[in-house]
Amino acid sequence: MLALKVVFWVCVFVVFYTYLGYGMLLWLIIKIKRLVKGKQPPTPMPSDDELPTMTLMICAYNEQDVVAEKMQNTRALDYPKDKFRVMWVTDGSNDRTNELLKEYPEVDIVFSPERRGKTAALKHGLREIKTEYVAFTDANTMINSGAMKEIARLFMDKTVGCVSGEKRVAARKEGEMAAEGEGLYWRYESTLKRWDSELYSTMGAAGELYAIDPTLCCEVPDNALLDDFMMSMYIVDGGKRIAYSPDAYALEYGSADIREESKRKRRIAAGGLQSIWWLRKMLNPFRQPLVAFQYISHRVLRWSLTPIALVILLAVNALLVAMGAGMVYTIILALQISLYMAALAGYVMSKHGKRNKLLYTAYYFVFMNLNVFRGISYLRTHSNSGAWEKARRS
């Protein structure tokens, strides 16, 4: 029984630390840091004359339906026109995307007739970059007007090699639970990213909006499933930081339904496992101790150990209760069963178009962890391809 109790409490610690404990510890460390060093004043916004040259790169595959909306959004960005370029990299597109883009004289079109995947498209576009910095965004995400200047401001700090903007998720209409679940997750995730950045560095950038110094860019494998994460983490591994700003944000609509959201989650989970292996040297605490602490705490545990710990925790807890281990184990088992029953109820309600945020939050938590196991299967069948598998948006 002692061995089972040790396994049980180790699993409790792993699960708690991954989802709550790390955030609490991060908050405490930052509070202490502010007391010791004081809160650092923000870097002032440079004048238009001081702004660096910037390219906004949009990698796209068959995005004819969003070209007009995306270009309207791009034209509204507040950045000196003589220092700003717009590049569309249309990897294998066979719809009217290229034809529509020709109507915009400010757009540089980089086209490859062969569909080789997003990472290959990124590398193709990077070979054509002539500006000091390059920002990446998706065709179906809309950026706030001040985003490019905010990104440029953060690059004034020469310890920064990558800037990550904030992803915001919206539902087109009230009651779209897949979008609302995704939005809740990203609000919590954004808080952790902001704290990570204040401690030292955000652990990875999201493809909806991020920017890099192209001179620091490392070669990302063409079959990378999370090209944005890999590209940004290579920069961290090289000794620069990822700065995070909620004042540069990209807004996109959530997945149309939970099935479409599952496509995204299993691909992200597969890409996470792939990245852990490729970035395994970053797990060594003797190379970059603070980076290893943040990386393992915020990323590695979620994508690897914690979903397994959740399964083991339930099984071992049931065994301990059956063996009469004590009241505390009975209470924890009851809490676990309540969580999974709430998740089941949230799933059933969402299938019938009904909503309850508390129940759906429980469902979304279980859903995210289940997709890690689905990601293992996805990685096995997609490890040689980085091609798009777009989730339909609401």
Short mmCIF file of C-alpha atoms in Angstrom, two decimals, residues 2-394:
data_model
loop_
_atom_site.label_atom_id
_atom_site.label_comp_id
_atom_site.label_asym_id
_atom_site.label_seq_id
_atom_site.Cartn_x
_atom_site.Cartn_y
_atom_site.Cartn_z
CA LEU A 2 2.90 2.36 0.71
CA ALA A 3 4.07 2.18 -2.89
CA LEU A 4 0.55 3.00 -4.12
CA LYS A 5 0.36 5.98 -1.77
CA VAL A 6 3.70 7.30 -3.07
CA VAL A 7 2.49 6.97 -6.68
CA PHE A 8 -0.81 8.63 -5.73
CA TRP A 9 0.76 11.69 -4.11
CA VAL A 10 3.34 12.09 -6.86
CA CYS A 11 0.49 12.15 -9.39
CA VAL A 12 -1.48 14.63 -7.26
CA PHE A 13 1.57 16.91 -7.15
CA VAL A 14 2.21 16.68 -10.92
CA VAL A 15 -1.40 17.47 -11.83
CA PHE A 16 -1.76 20.27 -9.29
CA TYR A 17 1.60 21.82 -10.16
CA THR A 18 0.96 21.73 -13.89
CA TYR A 19 -2.41 23.47 -13.86
CA LEU A 20 -2.35 25.62 -10.72
CA GLY A 21 0.88 25.28 -8.78
CA TYR A 22 3.19 26.67 -11.44
CA GLY A 23 0.99 29.74 -11.90
CA MET A 24 0.91 30.32 -8.14
CA LEU A 25 4.69 29.87 -7.85
CA LEU A 26 5.28 32.16 -10.82
CA TRP A 27 3.09 34.86 -9.29
CA LEU A 28 4.99 34.59 -5.98
CA ILE A 29 8.43 34.74 -7.64
CA ILE A 30 7.43 37.83 -9.63
CA LYS A 31 6.12 39.54 -6.50
CA ILE A 32 9.45 38.90 -4.76
CA LYS A 33 11.37 40.07 -7.84
CA ARG A 34 9.41 43.34 -7.88
CA LEU A 35 10.09 43.89 -4.17
CA VAL A 36 13.83 43.32 -4.62
CA LYS A 37 14.41 45.06 -7.97
CA GLY A 38 11.33 47.22 -8.28
CA LYS A 39 8.94 47.07 -11.21
CA GLN A 40 10.86 47.83 -14.37
CA PRO A 41 9.55 50.81 -16.39
CA PRO A 42 8.34 49.90 -19.88
CA THR A 43 10.53 50.66 -22.88
CA PRO A 44 9.28 53.94 -24.39
CA MET A 45 7.59 53.83 -27.78
CA PRO A 46 10.08 54.89 -30.49
CA SER A 47 9.25 57.76 -32.81
CA ASP A 48 8.32 57.00 -36.42
CA ASP A 49 11.86 57.91 -37.48
CA GLU A 50 13.31 55.39 -34.99
CA LEU A 51 11.02 52.52 -35.97
CA PRO A 52 12.75 49.57 -37.68
CA THR A 53 11.67 48.21 -41.05
CA MET A 54 9.10 45.42 -40.72
CA THR A 55 7.52 42.78 -42.94
CA LEU A 56 4.17 41.21 -42.12
CA MET A 57 4.21 37.66 -43.52
CA ILE A 58 0.97 35.74 -44.07
CA CYS A 59 1.36 32.09 -45.02
CA ALA A 60 -1.78 30.86 -46.72
CA TYR A 61 -3.30 27.84 -48.37
CA ASN A 62 -6.54 28.44 -50.31
CA GLU A 63 -7.67 31.52 -48.37
CA GLN A 64 -9.69 33.30 -51.09
CA ASP A 65 -12.64 33.80 -48.73
CA VAL A 66 -10.67 35.96 -46.29
CA VAL A 67 -8.34 37.93 -48.58
CA ALA A 68 -10.52 41.07 -48.69
CA GLU A 69 -11.11 41.15 -44.92
CA LYS A 70 -7.47 40.43 -44.14
CA MET A 71 -6.18 43.13 -46.48
CA GLN A 72 -8.64 45.66 -45.08
CA ASN A 73 -7.27 44.85 -41.62
CA THR A 74 -3.67 45.02 -42.84
CA ARG A 75 -4.16 48.42 -44.46
CA ALA A 76 -5.50 49.75 -41.15
CA LEU A 77 -2.28 48.94 -39.27
CA ASP A 78 -0.56 52.01 -37.84
CA TYR A 79 3.00 51.83 -39.16
CA PRO A 80 4.99 54.09 -41.52
CA LYS A 81 4.28 52.87 -45.05
CA ASP A 82 7.89 53.37 -46.19
CA LYS A 83 9.06 50.99 -43.45
CA PHE A 84 6.38 48.34 -43.81
CA ARG A 85 6.00 45.46 -46.27
CA VAL A 86 3.22 42.89 -46.64
CA MET A 87 4.09 39.43 -47.93
CA TRP A 88 1.71 36.57 -48.70
CA VAL A 89 3.32 33.15 -49.09
CA THR A 90 0.74 31.00 -50.89
CA ASP A 91 1.94 27.44 -50.53
CA GLY A 92 0.23 25.20 -53.11
CA SER A 93 -2.89 27.38 -53.30
CA ASN A 94 -5.08 26.39 -56.24
CA ASP A 95 -8.06 28.67 -55.64
CA ARG A 96 -8.31 32.43 -56.43
CA THR A 97 -6.04 33.58 -53.57
CA ASN A 98 -3.18 34.73 -55.85
CA GLU A 99 -5.55 36.33 -58.33
CA LEU A 100 -7.25 38.37 -55.62
CA LEU A 101 -3.94 39.43 -54.05
CA LYS A 102 -2.78 40.95 -57.36
CA GLU A 103 -5.36 43.68 -56.79
CA TYR A 104 -3.22 44.99 -53.88
CA PRO A 105 -0.06 46.67 -55.21
CA GLU A 106 1.61 46.76 -51.78
CA VAL A 107 1.59 42.96 -51.49
CA ASP A 108 4.63 40.82 -52.32
CA ILE A 109 3.34 37.41 -53.44
CA VAL A 110 5.66 34.45 -52.89
CA PHE A 111 4.10 31.42 -54.55
CA SER A 112 5.05 27.77 -54.59
CA PRO A 113 2.87 25.52 -56.79
CA GLU A 114 3.70 22.52 -54.65
CA ARG A 115 1.97 22.15 -51.31
CA ARG A 116 4.84 21.37 -48.96
CA GLY A 117 3.45 22.56 -45.64
CA LYS A 118 3.52 25.69 -43.53
CA THR A 119 7.11 25.35 -42.33
CA ALA A 120 8.39 25.08 -45.90
CA ALA A 121 6.27 28.12 -46.80
CA LEU A 122 7.75 30.10 -43.90
CA LYS A 123 11.28 29.26 -44.96
CA HIS A 124 10.47 30.17 -48.56
CA GLY A 125 9.18 33.56 -47.39
CA LEU A 126 12.12 34.17 -45.07
CA ARG A 127 14.53 33.86 -47.98
CA GLU A 128 12.82 36.91 -49.50
CA ILE A 129 12.88 39.10 -46.36
CA LYS A 130 14.80 42.37 -46.68
CA THR A 131 13.58 44.15 -43.51
CA GLU A 132 15.06 44.23 -40.01
CA TYR A 133 12.19 42.25 -38.48
CA VAL A 134 9.44 39.99 -39.72
CA ALA A 135 6.06 39.42 -38.08
CA PHE A 136 3.94 36.36 -38.80
CA THR A 137 0.19 36.08 -38.70
CA ASP A 138 -2.58 33.87 -40.07
CA ALA A 139 -4.90 34.80 -42.91
CA ASN A 140 -8.00 34.36 -40.76
CA THR A 141 -6.83 36.46 -37.78
CA MET A 142 -7.30 40.20 -37.42
CA ILE A 143 -4.65 42.36 -35.75
CA ASN A 144 -5.19 45.52 -33.70
CA SER A 145 -4.01 48.71 -35.40
CA GLY A 146 -1.16 49.39 -32.94
CA ALA A 147 0.26 45.87 -32.95
CA MET A 148 3.24 46.50 -35.25
CA LYS A 149 4.42 49.53 -33.28
CA GLU A 150 4.08 47.60 -30.02
CA ILE A 151 6.18 44.77 -31.47
CA ALA A 152 8.81 47.28 -32.64
CA ARG A 153 8.87 48.85 -29.17
CA LEU A 154 9.69 45.53 -27.52
CA PHE A 155 12.50 44.89 -30.00
CA MET A 156 14.21 48.03 -28.66
CA ASP A 157 15.36 45.76 -25.81
CA LYS A 158 18.36 44.01 -27.33
CA THR A 159 17.91 40.94 -25.12
CA VAL A 160 14.71 40.25 -27.10
CA GLY A 161 14.93 38.07 -30.20
CA CYS A 162 11.24 37.28 -30.57
CA VAL A 163 8.00 39.06 -29.66
CA SER A 164 4.80 37.14 -29.04
CA GLY A 165 1.46 38.85 -29.36
CA GLU A 166 -1.69 37.77 -27.58
CA LYS A 167 -4.22 35.42 -29.13
CA ARG A 168 -7.83 36.35 -28.43
CA VAL A 169 -10.70 34.04 -29.27
CA ALA A 170 -14.20 35.25 -30.05
CA ALA A 171 -17.50 33.50 -30.67
CA ARG A 172 -19.63 34.80 -33.54
CA LYS A 173 -22.75 34.36 -31.46
CA GLU A 174 -23.57 33.64 -27.84
CA GLY A 175 -23.62 29.99 -26.90
CA GLU A 176 -20.84 28.67 -29.14
CA MET A 177 -19.31 26.52 -26.43
CA ALA A 178 -16.26 25.35 -28.41
CA ALA A 179 -15.24 28.97 -28.92
CA GLU A 180 -16.03 29.93 -25.32
CA GLY A 181 -14.06 26.97 -23.94
CA GLU A 182 -11.10 27.87 -26.14
CA GLY A 183 -11.38 31.51 -25.09
CA LEU A 184 -11.36 30.63 -21.37
CA TYR A 185 -8.26 28.49 -21.85
CA TRP A 186 -6.45 31.26 -23.73
CA ARG A 187 -7.24 33.89 -21.10
CA TYR A 188 -5.54 31.75 -18.47
CA GLU A 189 -2.71 30.89 -20.86
CA SER A 190 -2.17 34.57 -21.67
CA THR A 191 -1.78 35.38 -17.98
CA LEU A 192 0.90 32.70 -17.62
CA LYS A 193 2.68 33.98 -20.74
CA ARG A 194 2.71 37.52 -19.35
CA TRP A 195 4.20 36.31 -16.06
CA ASP A 196 6.72 34.08 -17.87
CA SER A 197 7.86 37.09 -19.87
CA GLU A 198 8.29 39.19 -16.73
CA LEU A 199 10.31 36.47 -15.02
CA TYR A 200 12.55 35.90 -18.05
CA SER A 201 10.99 34.67 -21.28
CA THR A 202 7.67 33.46 -22.62
CA MET A 203 7.92 29.79 -23.52
CA GLY A 204 7.05 29.80 -27.20
CA ALA A 205 5.04 32.02 -29.51
CA ALA A 206 1.68 31.30 -31.12
CA GLY A 207 1.38 31.57 -34.89
CA GLU A 208 -1.57 33.96 -34.77
CA LEU A 209 0.88 36.83 -34.14
CA TYR A 210 4.59 36.80 -33.41
CA ALA A 211 7.72 38.42 -34.76
CA ILE A 212 11.40 37.55 -34.93
CA ASP A 213 14.76 39.00 -35.81
CA PRO A 214 15.41 36.99 -39.02
CA THR A 215 19.17 37.01 -38.41
CA LEU A 216 18.52 34.75 -35.39
CA CYS A 217 16.33 32.30 -37.29
CA CYS A 218 17.36 28.63 -37.10
CA GLU A 219 16.39 25.95 -39.60
CA VAL A 220 13.10 24.35 -38.55
CA PRO A 221 12.41 20.88 -40.01
CA ASP A 222 9.85 20.93 -42.84
CA ASN A 223 7.71 18.35 -41.04
CA ALA A 224 7.38 20.47 -37.88
CA LEU A 225 3.77 20.46 -36.69
CA LEU A 226 4.33 23.51 -34.44
CA ASP A 227 6.58 25.65 -36.62
CA ASP A 228 5.84 28.82 -34.60
CA PHE A 229 6.77 27.18 -31.31
CA MET A 230 9.93 25.60 -32.71
CA MET A 231 11.12 28.79 -34.41
CA SER A 232 10.60 30.90 -31.29
CA MET A 233 12.13 28.34 -28.90
CA TYR A 234 15.25 28.01 -31.05
CA ILE A 235 15.73 31.73 -30.44
CA VAL A 236 15.44 31.19 -26.66
CA ASP A 237 17.88 28.30 -26.90
CA GLY A 238 20.27 30.68 -28.64
CA GLY A 239 20.28 33.03 -25.64
CA LYS A 240 17.61 35.62 -26.52
CA ARG A 241 14.23 36.17 -24.88
CA ILE A 242 10.66 36.01 -26.12
CA ALA A 243 8.87 39.15 -24.94
CA TYR A 244 5.10 39.00 -24.60
CA SER A 245 2.62 41.84 -24.99
CA PRO A 246 -1.19 41.80 -24.70
CA ASP A 247 -1.17 45.18 -26.48
CA ALA A 248 -0.31 43.43 -29.74
CA TYR A 249 -3.10 40.97 -30.31
CA ALA A 250 -4.69 38.85 -32.99
CA LEU A 251 -8.41 38.13 -32.87
CA GLU A 252 -9.84 34.99 -34.41
CA TYR A 253 -13.12 33.15 -34.15
CA GLY A 254 -13.15 29.90 -32.23
CA SER A 255 -13.60 26.52 -33.82
CA ALA A 256 -17.01 25.91 -35.33
CA ASP A 257 -17.68 23.00 -32.98
CA ILE A 258 -15.89 20.65 -30.63
CA ARG A 259 -15.04 18.23 -33.44
CA GLU A 260 -13.19 20.98 -35.30
CA GLU A 261 -11.52 22.07 -32.08
CA SER A 262 -10.36 18.48 -31.58
CA LYS A 263 -8.49 18.68 -34.90
CA ARG A 264 -6.50 21.59 -33.52
CA LYS A 265 -5.88 20.07 -30.12
CA ARG A 266 -4.62 16.73 -31.35
CA ARG A 267 -2.30 18.44 -33.84
CA ILE A 268 -0.98 20.75 -31.09
CA ALA A 269 -0.50 17.76 -28.77
CA ALA A 270 1.34 15.85 -31.49
CA GLY A 271 3.47 18.89 -32.27
CA GLY A 272 4.20 19.32 -28.57
CA LEU A 273 5.52 15.77 -28.27
CA GLN A 274 7.53 16.25 -31.45
CA SER A 275 8.99 19.50 -30.07
CA ILE A 276 9.93 17.97 -26.73
CA TRP A 277 12.11 15.45 -28.54
CA TRP A 278 13.67 17.98 -30.91
CA LEU A 279 14.29 20.47 -28.06
CA ARG A 280 15.38 17.85 -25.54
CA LYS A 281 18.67 19.61 -24.79
CA MET A 282 16.62 22.48 -23.31
CA LEU A 283 15.50 20.09 -20.55
CA ASN A 284 19.04 20.14 -19.15
CA PRO A 285 18.92 22.47 -16.10
CA PHE A 286 22.69 23.01 -16.24
CA ARG A 287 22.56 24.75 -19.66
CA GLN A 288 19.98 27.46 -18.94
CA PRO A 289 18.51 26.81 -15.48
CA LEU A 290 15.71 29.39 -15.61
CA VAL A 291 14.69 28.41 -19.15
CA ALA A 292 14.60 24.71 -18.19
CA PHE A 293 12.42 25.52 -15.16
CA GLN A 294 9.94 27.56 -17.21
CA TYR A 295 9.93 25.21 -20.19
CA ILE A 296 9.33 22.04 -18.19
CA SER A 297 6.76 23.68 -15.90
CA HIS A 298 4.71 25.45 -18.58
CA ARG A 299 5.06 23.20 -21.62
CA VAL A 300 6.65 19.79 -21.16
CA LEU A 301 4.47 18.55 -18.31
CA ARG A 302 1.23 19.47 -20.12
CA TRP A 303 2.26 17.71 -23.31
CA SER A 304 3.70 14.56 -21.75
CA LEU A 305 3.54 13.49 -18.13
CA THR A 306 0.43 15.18 -16.73
CA PRO A 307 -2.25 13.51 -18.91
CA ILE A 308 -0.74 10.13 -17.99
CA ALA A 309 -0.66 11.16 -14.33
CA LEU A 310 -4.41 11.95 -14.50
CA VAL A 311 -5.19 8.40 -15.66
CA ILE A 312 -2.90 6.79 -13.08
CA LEU A 313 -4.31 9.02 -10.35
CA LEU A 314 -7.88 7.81 -10.89
CA ALA A 315 -6.90 4.13 -11.03
CA VAL A 316 -4.60 4.23 -8.00
CA ASN A 317 -7.10 6.31 -6.01
CA ALA A 318 -9.81 3.70 -6.64
CA LEU A 319 -7.46 0.92 -5.51
CA LEU A 320 -6.53 2.77 -2.33
CA VAL A 321 -10.18 3.36 -1.44
CA ALA A 322 -10.96 -0.32 -2.06
CA MET A 323 -8.07 -1.22 0.28
CA GLY A 324 -9.43 1.07 3.01
CA ALA A 325 -6.55 3.56 2.89
CA GLY A 326 -8.46 6.32 4.71
CA MET A 327 -11.00 9.12 4.46
CA VAL A 328 -8.73 11.56 2.58
CA TYR A 329 -8.46 9.13 -0.34
CA THR A 330 -12.23 8.63 -0.37
CA ILE A 331 -12.78 12.41 -0.51
CA ILE A 332 -10.27 12.85 -3.35
CA LEU A 333 -11.84 9.98 -5.30
CA ALA A 334 -15.25 11.58 -4.87
CA LEU A 335 -13.84 14.87 -6.19
CA GLN A 336 -12.32 13.10 -9.18
CA ILE A 337 -15.56 11.30 -9.99
CA SER A 338 -17.43 14.60 -9.65
CA LEU A 339 -15.04 16.21 -12.14
CA TYR A 340 -15.54 13.50 -14.73
CA MET A 341 -19.31 13.41 -14.20
CA ALA A 342 -19.39 17.19 -14.66
CA ALA A 343 -17.31 16.78 -17.84
CA LEU A 344 -19.74 14.17 -19.13
CA ALA A 345 -22.69 16.43 -18.33
CA GLY A 346 -20.96 19.33 -20.08
CA TYR A 347 -20.42 17.16 -23.15
CA VAL A 348 -24.03 16.00 -23.26
CA MET A 349 -25.36 19.53 -22.82
CA SER A 350 -23.10 20.90 -25.57
CA LYS A 351 -24.28 18.15 -27.93
CA HIS A 352 -27.85 19.35 -27.39
CA GLY A 353 -26.98 23.02 -27.83
CA LYS A 354 -27.33 23.86 -24.14
CA ARG A 355 -24.81 25.73 -22.05
CA ASN A 356 -23.41 25.73 -18.56
CA LYS A 357 -19.99 27.33 -18.23
CA LEU A 358 -18.97 25.38 -15.12
CA LEU A 359 -19.82 22.00 -16.64
CA TYR A 360 -18.29 22.94 -19.97
CA THR A 361 -15.07 24.06 -18.28
CA ALA A 362 -14.79 20.58 -16.73
CA TYR A 363 -15.44 19.02 -20.12
CA TYR A 364 -12.88 21.22 -21.87
CA PHE A 365 -10.24 20.27 -19.28
CA VAL A 366 -10.83 16.55 -19.83
CA PHE A 367 -11.09 17.10 -23.59
CA MET A 368 -7.67 18.80 -23.74
CA ASN A 369 -5.98 15.95 -21.89
CA LEU A 370 -7.69 13.25 -23.95
CA ASN A 371 -6.37 14.89 -27.08
CA VAL A 372 -2.81 14.39 -25.87
CA PHE A 373 -3.39 10.64 -26.28
CA ARG A 374 -4.99 11.27 -29.66
CA GLY A 375 -1.95 13.37 -30.51
CA ILE A 376 0.31 10.32 -30.06
CA SER A 377 -1.63 8.54 -32.80
CA TYR A 378 -1.65 11.68 -34.95
CA LEU A 379 2.12 12.04 -34.64
CA ARG A 380 2.60 8.47 -35.77
CA THR A 381 0.68 9.10 -39.01
CA HIS A 382 1.69 12.73 -39.69
CA SER A 383 5.31 12.89 -38.54
CA ASN A 384 6.57 13.29 -42.11
CA SER A 385 4.20 16.07 -43.14
CA GLY A 386 3.80 19.68 -42.05
CA ALA A 387 0.88 20.36 -44.40
CA TRP A 388 -2.09 22.37 -43.22
CA GLU A 389 -5.10 20.63 -41.71
CA LYS A 390 -7.30 23.63 -41.11
CA ALA A 391 -10.02 23.54 -38.48
CA ARG A 392 -13.25 25.10 -39.66
CA ARG A 393 -13.95 28.32 -37.75
CA SER A 394 -17.33 29.48 -36.50
#
